[in-house]
Tab-separated table of C-alpha atoms in Angstrom:
chain	number	residue	atom	x	y	z
I	1	MET	CA	-6.144	22.323	6.218
I	2	GLY	CA	-8.954	20.091	7.387
I	3	LEU	CA	-7.479	16.955	5.842
I	4	ARG	CA	-9.002	13.770	7.246
I	5	LYS	CA	-6.670	11.321	8.914
I	6	PRO	CA	-7.465	7.629	9.356
I	7	ALA	CA	-9.018	6.608	12.664
I	8	CYS	CA	-6.695	5.366	15.368
I	9	GLY	CA	-6.694	3.974	18.884
I	10	ILE	CA	-9.897	4.818	20.785
I	11	VAL	CA	-11.509	6.231	17.637
I	12	LEU	CA	-11.135	2.889	15.874
I	13	TRP	CA	-12.545	0.938	18.801
I	14	ALA	CA	-15.494	3.361	18.950
I	15	LEU	CA	-16.160	2.847	15.242
I	16	LEU	CA	-16.170	-0.929	15.590
I	17	TRP	CA	-18.416	-0.753	18.659
I	18	SER	CA	-20.884	1.555	16.871
I	19	LEU	CA	-21.087	-0.895	13.966
I	20	GLY	CA	-21.530	-3.846	16.294
I	21	ILE	CA	-18.378	-5.565	15.014
I	22	PRO	CA	-16.460	-7.614	17.627
I	23	LEU	CA	-12.699	-7.906	17.342
I	24	GLY	CA	-12.995	-11.521	18.356
I	25	ILE	CA	-10.902	-13.846	20.461
I	26	ALA	CA	-8.598	-16.522	19.125
I	27	ASN	CA	-10.246	-19.916	18.917
I	28	ASP	CA	-7.909	-22.853	19.458
I	29	ASP	CA	-10.298	-25.100	17.523
I	30	LYS	CA	-9.711	-23.195	14.286
I	31	VAL	CA	-6.747	-23.424	11.933
I	32	THR	CA	-4.687	-20.236	12.171
I	33	ILE	CA	-3.279	-18.301	9.210
I	34	VAL	CA	-0.273	-16.306	10.430
I	35	ALA	CA	0.530	-13.341	8.162
I	36	GLY	CA	3.455	-10.935	8.276
I	37	LEU	CA	3.686	-7.234	7.430
I	38	SER	CA	6.654	-4.909	7.852
I	39	GLU	CA	6.708	-1.328	9.117
I	40	GLU	CA	8.444	-0.415	5.846
I	41	SER	CA	5.383	-1.525	3.886
I	42	LEU	CA	2.717	0.062	6.096
I	43	TYR	CA	0.500	2.113	3.807
I	44	ASP	CA	-1.346	5.188	5.137
I	45	THR	CA	-1.820	3.756	8.619
I	46	SER	CA	-0.169	3.183	11.988
I	47	ILE	CA	1.125	-0.139	13.312
I	48	THR	CA	-1.731	-0.417	15.813
I	49	ASP	CA	-4.439	0.407	13.287
I	50	ALA	CA	-2.997	-1.932	10.646
I	51	LYS	CA	-2.922	-4.837	13.082
I	52	ILE	CA	-6.485	-4.234	14.281
I	53	VAL	CA	-8.048	-3.434	10.924
I	54	PHE	CA	-6.466	-6.148	8.784
I	55	SER	CA	-7.054	-8.766	11.484
I	56	LEU	CA	-10.662	-7.643	11.726
I	57	ILE	CA	-11.258	-7.565	7.966
I	58	PHE	CA	-9.789	-10.999	7.301
I	59	ASN	CA	-11.316	-12.651	10.362
I	60	GLN	CA	-14.731	-11.255	9.498
I	61	ALA	CA	-14.258	-12.378	5.901
I	62	ILE	CA	-13.463	-15.975	6.835
I	63	LYS	CA	-15.553	-16.286	10.002
I	64	GLU	CA	-17.813	-18.903	8.369
I	65	SER	CA	-14.842	-21.088	7.488
I	66	GLU	CA	-12.721	-23.147	9.852
I	67	GLU	CA	-9.887	-20.608	9.619
I	68	GLN	CA	-8.734	-17.641	11.679
I	69	PHE	CA	-6.243	-14.886	10.840
I	70	VAL	CA	-3.412	-13.391	12.918
I	71	LEU	CA	-1.208	-10.524	11.709
I	72	GLU	CA	2.360	-10.063	12.966
I	73	ILE	CA	4.218	-6.831	12.225
I	74	TYR	CA	8.003	-6.722	11.843
I	75	LYS	CA	10.532	-3.926	11.398
I	76	THR	CA	11.679	-4.606	7.836
I	77	ASP	CA	10.610	-6.268	4.595
I	78	LEU	CA	13.716	-8.464	4.832
I	79	GLU	CA	12.612	-9.802	8.222
I	80	VAL	CA	9.198	-10.689	6.773
I	81	GLU	CA	10.908	-12.445	3.869
I	82	ARG	CA	13.122	-14.468	6.216
I	83	LYS	CA	10.144	-15.522	8.340
I	84	LEU	CA	8.285	-16.620	5.196
I	85	ILE	CA	11.203	-18.673	3.846
I	86	ALA	CA	11.725	-20.251	7.277
I	87	GLY	CA	8.110	-21.451	7.227
I	88	GLU	CA	7.018	-19.251	10.153
I	89	LEU	CA	4.440	-17.319	8.093
I	90	ASP	CA	1.525	-18.581	6.026
I	91	ALA	CA	1.017	-15.268	4.217
I	92	VAL	CA	2.573	-11.838	3.703
I	93	PHE	CA	1.442	-8.269	3.063
I	94	ILE	CA	4.094	-6.689	0.832
I	95	ASN	CA	4.614	-4.063	-1.838
I	96	THR	CA	4.402	-5.301	-5.411
I	97	ILE	CA	8.144	-4.961	-6.045
I	98	HIS	CA	8.950	-7.235	-3.114
I	99	TYR	CA	6.271	-9.671	-4.264
I	100	LEU	CA	7.964	-9.985	-7.666
I	101	GLU	CA	11.344	-10.519	-5.997
I	102	ILE	CA	10.143	-13.439	-3.839
I	103	GLU	CA	7.285	-14.841	-5.913
I	104	GLU	CA	8.980	-18.262	-6.035
I	105	TYR	CA	8.051	-18.582	-2.342
I	106	LEU	CA	4.450	-17.458	-2.910
I	107	ASN	CA	1.369	-19.013	-4.484
I	108	PRO	CA	-0.016	-17.032	-7.458
I	109	LYS	CA	-3.374	-18.765	-6.984
I	110	GLY	CA	-3.554	-17.293	-3.488
I	111	SER	CA	-2.352	-13.761	-4.282
I	112	TYR	CA	-4.529	-10.654	-3.998
I	113	ILE	CA	-4.416	-6.884	-4.411
I	114	ILE	CA	-5.358	-4.618	-1.522
I	115	GLN	CA	-7.364	-1.974	-3.380
I	116	HIS	CA	-7.373	1.666	-2.258
I	117	GLY	CA	-9.875	3.908	-4.014
I	118	PRO	CA	-11.953	3.226	-7.132
I	119	LYS	CA	-9.167	1.602	-9.186
I	120	ILE	CA	-7.187	-1.577	-8.619
I	121	LYS	CA	-4.158	0.196	-10.068
I	122	PRO	CA	-3.740	3.803	-8.934
I	123	GLN	CA	-1.389	6.243	-10.629
I	124	TYR	CA	1.372	8.129	-8.844
I	125	TYR	CA	1.410	11.921	-9.004
I	126	LEU	CA	4.565	13.991	-8.651
I	127	LEU	CA	3.382	17.298	-7.192
I	128	THR	CA	4.963	20.709	-6.740
I	129	THR	CA	3.650	24.223	-6.138
I	130	ARG	CA	2.420	26.548	-8.874
I	131	LYS	CA	4.362	29.494	-7.476
I	132	SER	CA	7.648	27.581	-7.731
I	133	GLY	CA	7.560	27.756	-11.525
I	134	ILE	CA	8.794	24.150	-11.677
I	135	ASP	CA	7.175	22.140	-14.454
I	136	ARG	CA	9.502	19.179	-14.939
I	137	LEU	CA	11.289	16.624	-12.792
I	138	SER	CA	14.850	17.670	-13.696
I	139	GLN	CA	14.306	21.082	-12.072
I	140	LEU	CA	13.903	19.455	-8.661
I	141	GLN	CA	17.538	18.318	-8.395
I	142	GLY	CA	18.993	19.098	-4.977
I	143	MET	CA	15.578	19.949	-3.540
I	144	LYS	CA	13.392	18.249	-0.904
I	145	ILE	CA	10.582	15.760	-1.531
I	146	SER	CA	7.982	14.203	0.760
I	147	ILE	CA	7.069	10.550	0.135
I	148	PRO	CA	4.734	8.547	2.388
I	149	ARG	CA	5.960	5.289	3.889
I	150	GLY	CA	4.938	2.201	1.914
I	151	HIS	CA	5.244	3.890	-1.498
I	152	ALA	CA	8.068	1.714	-2.842
I	153	VAL	CA	6.312	1.349	-6.199
I	154	GLY	CA	6.042	5.127	-6.487
I	155	GLU	CA	9.743	5.500	-5.750
I	156	LEU	CA	10.508	2.901	-8.422
I	157	PHE	CA	8.534	4.993	-10.928
I	158	LEU	CA	10.496	8.088	-9.876
I	159	ASP	CA	13.827	6.247	-10.187
I	160	VAL	CA	13.000	5.158	-13.741
I	161	MET	CA	11.915	8.678	-14.738
I	162	LEU	CA	15.255	10.018	-13.473
I	163	LEU	CA	17.392	7.270	-15.027
I	164	ARG	CA	15.743	7.802	-18.411
I	165	GLN	CA	17.142	11.352	-18.284
I	166	ASN	CA	20.585	10.161	-17.151
I	167	LEU	CA	19.991	11.680	-13.719
I	168	PRO	CA	20.784	10.108	-10.309
I	169	VAL	CA	18.194	7.896	-8.621
I	170	THR	CA	15.732	9.362	-6.123
I	171	ASP	CA	17.800	9.154	-2.916
I	172	GLN	CA	20.768	10.802	-4.673
I	173	PHE	CA	18.813	13.283	-6.793
I	174	PHE	CA	16.970	14.968	-3.914
I	175	SER	CA	18.769	16.620	-0.995
I	176	GLU	CA	16.207	15.136	1.402
I	177	ILE	CA	13.432	12.538	1.250
I	178	ARG	CA	11.008	13.322	4.049
I	179	GLU	CA	9.091	10.158	4.855
I	180	THR	CA	5.598	10.593	6.296
I	181	ARG	CA	3.300	8.050	7.909
I	182	GLU	CA	0.463	8.807	5.505
I	183	SER	CA	-0.296	10.677	2.301
I	184	ASN	CA	-2.030	13.675	3.854
I	185	SER	CA	1.140	14.631	5.724
I	186	ALA	CA	3.134	14.567	2.483
I	187	VAL	CA	0.639	16.976	0.897
I	188	VAL	CA	0.661	19.207	3.985
I	189	ASN	CA	4.471	19.367	3.875
I	190	LEU	CA	4.314	20.603	0.285
I	191	PHE	CA	1.359	22.951	0.833
I	192	PHE	CA	3.158	24.765	3.652
I	193	GLY	CA	6.516	24.914	1.878
I	194	LYS	CA	8.400	22.427	4.045
I	195	VAL	CA	9.403	20.505	0.903
I	196	ASP	CA	9.568	21.293	-2.807
I	197	ALA	CA	7.696	18.242	-4.101
I	198	ALA	CA	5.527	15.326	-3.005
I	199	LEU	CA	4.787	11.887	-4.429
I	200	ILE	CA	1.362	10.369	-3.692
I	201	THR	CA	-1.322	8.378	-5.525
I	202	ASP	CA	-4.034	10.004	-7.603
I	203	TYR	CA	-6.650	8.707	-5.178
I	204	ALA	CA	-4.924	10.255	-2.149
I	205	PHE	CA	-4.603	13.581	-3.981
I	206	ASN	CA	-8.265	13.533	-5.026
I	207	VAL	CA	-9.391	12.851	-1.442
I	208	ALA	CA	-7.195	15.653	-0.103
I	209	SER	CA	-8.441	18.045	-2.815
I	210	GLU	CA	-12.077	17.326	-2.010
I	211	LEU	CA	-11.418	18.220	1.610
I	212	ASN	CA	-9.418	21.329	0.727
I	213	PRO	CA	-10.110	22.819	-2.756
I	214	GLN	CA	-7.153	25.189	-2.273
I	215	LEU	CA	-4.846	22.280	-3.088
I	216	THR	CA	-5.796	22.265	-6.763
I	217	LYS	CA	-5.184	26.013	-6.941
I	218	GLN	CA	-1.767	25.946	-5.317
I	219	LEU	CA	-0.352	22.545	-6.326
I	220	ILE	CA	0.271	21.104	-9.782
I	221	VAL	CA	0.986	17.624	-11.119
I	222	ILE	CA	4.190	17.572	-13.183
I	223	ASP	CA	4.519	13.826	-13.765
I	224	VAL	CA	2.106	10.872	-13.738
I	225	SER	CA	2.873	7.158	-13.657
I	226	GLU	CA	1.111	4.372	-15.463
I	227	PRO	CA	-1.555	2.597	-13.397
I	228	LEU	CA	0.485	0.548	-10.911
I	229	ALA	CA	-0.650	-2.097	-8.420
I	230	HIS	CA	1.180	-1.281	-5.203
I	231	GLN	CA	0.116	-3.573	-2.321
I	232	VAL	CA	-0.254	-7.360	-2.354
I	233	VAL	CA	-1.246	-10.058	0.110
I	234	SER	CA	-0.249	-13.602	-0.773
I	235	VAL	CA	-0.076	-17.040	0.834
I	236	ARG	CA	3.117	-19.077	0.733
I	237	HIS	CA	3.849	-21.416	-2.186
I	238	ASP	CA	2.926	-24.593	-0.300
I	239	PHE	CA	-0.306	-23.295	1.221
I	240	PRO	CA	-2.865	-26.077	0.582
I	241	PRO	CA	-5.070	-25.407	-2.483
I	242	GLU	CA	-8.175	-26.647	-0.657
I	243	ARG	CA	-7.678	-24.008	2.039
I	244	ILE	CA	-7.391	-21.276	-0.610
I	245	LYS	CA	-10.572	-22.549	-2.239
I	246	ASN	CA	-12.320	-22.564	1.127
I	247	ILE	CA	-11.492	-19.008	2.250
I	248	GLU	CA	-11.175	-17.106	-1.052
I	249	PRO	CA	-14.918	-16.482	-1.685
I	250	TYR	CA	-15.234	-14.868	1.751
I	251	ILE	CA	-12.198	-12.629	1.227
I	252	LEU	CA	-13.237	-11.446	-2.243
I	253	ASN	CA	-16.739	-10.546	-1.039
I	254	VAL	CA	-15.877	-8.817	2.255
I	255	HIS	CA	-16.641	-5.365	0.776
I	256	GLU	CA	-20.256	-6.409	0.126
I	257	SER	CA	-21.027	-6.414	3.847
I	258	PRO	CA	-22.462	-2.975	4.810
I	259	LYS	CA	-20.635	-3.010	8.154
I	260	MET	CA	-17.306	-4.061	6.704
I	261	SER	CA	-17.734	-1.653	3.804
I	262	GLN	CA	-17.838	1.167	6.362
I	263	VAL	CA	-14.656	-0.065	8.033
I	264	LEU	CA	-12.930	-0.308	4.651
I	265	LYS	CA	-14.068	3.189	3.682
I	266	THR	CA	-12.788	4.683	6.936
I	267	PHE	CA	-9.322	3.377	6.145
I	268	ARG	CA	-9.518	4.254	2.456
I	269	LEU	CA	-9.709	0.607	1.502
I	270	THR	CA	-12.106	-0.574	-1.169
I	271	ALA	CA	-11.798	-4.333	-1.557
I	272	VAL	CA	-9.503	-7.330	-1.863
I	273	ARG	CA	-9.119	-8.384	-5.516
I	274	LYS	CA	-7.708	-11.521	-7.098
I	275	ILE	CA	-4.441	-11.030	-8.981
I	276	LYS	CA	-4.857	-11.911	-12.643
I	277	SER	CA	-2.219	-12.637	-15.282
I	278	ASN	CA	-1.816	-8.973	-16.263
I	279	THR	CA	-2.431	-7.282	-12.899
I	280	LEU	CA	1.251	-6.766	-12.123
I	281	ALA	CA	2.454	-6.333	-15.719
I	282	GLU	CA	3.262	-2.623	-15.423
I	283	VAL	CA	5.259	-3.005	-12.209
I	284	ARG	CA	7.130	-5.980	-13.653
I	285	GLU	CA	8.047	-3.957	-16.769
I	286	LEU	CA	9.096	-0.984	-14.634
I	287	SER	CA	11.299	-3.223	-12.459
I	288	ASP	CA	12.927	-4.741	-15.543
I	289	GLU	CA	13.587	-1.301	-17.015
I	290	HIS	CA	15.011	-0.101	-13.706
I	291	ARG	CA	17.528	-2.963	-13.614
I	292	SER	CA	18.500	-2.387	-17.222
I	293	LEU	CA	19.023	1.374	-16.763
I	294	LEU	CA	21.153	0.839	-13.664
I	295	VAL	CA	23.727	-1.236	-15.564
I	296	LYS	CA	24.114	1.195	-18.469
């Protein structure tokens, strides 16, 4: 299909070398920020690439400060949460739902959105094939769906859509949820008939469609979410305010560097944005509705 996949391994190192960007070596004279990310929350990337790219982006962003950044990757979101509460992590990369669940341990003044694509809040698309004749969610009961790893917010949207119709939640409604490492694979699964539906963001679908115009002819969108912020990075609740003030300007302006902009673009990242009072409103409302529908 000619769908572009993110760079990995040697390809990533070659990209960084061509741009003249060093990965850097830990400096014992600098204060270290240790961040945690789980495999469950990896979004459109591999473990190796996530560790290299996020470490690079944040270290380049704060290189003029007296800070340095180290990313540790764990198996589950729960393990990341435990490490945070135990004081072993200074920051976390998590999906927005998890952020709302543990926000008492996090500092809202040091919380940021990882932006993918042109919008801070993408929308989720539920896709199926035109030839299937399916035009509504309820018709997919007992069928197969492909959902990329790290799309917990998208699955929450799907759960609420099902519960509103008095239908079972996602993992009970579908006969199989085929998890993929990245969005392109979910689209490929649907395109070649391996599954009956796919759930990805509007941005991921637009990128895939630009690379293969046949997608828009053979696939249709049958449900669309509200704009939903889906990936957050935040420092712990007791992270010193002066350190946030010191590093924040560098982080929020990292996309303005031509070299770093190219790295971000390669991994379908756009920028790091400050969370404002209404940034997570839609996800919070969706989570509240989900809880209320479950107890009916």
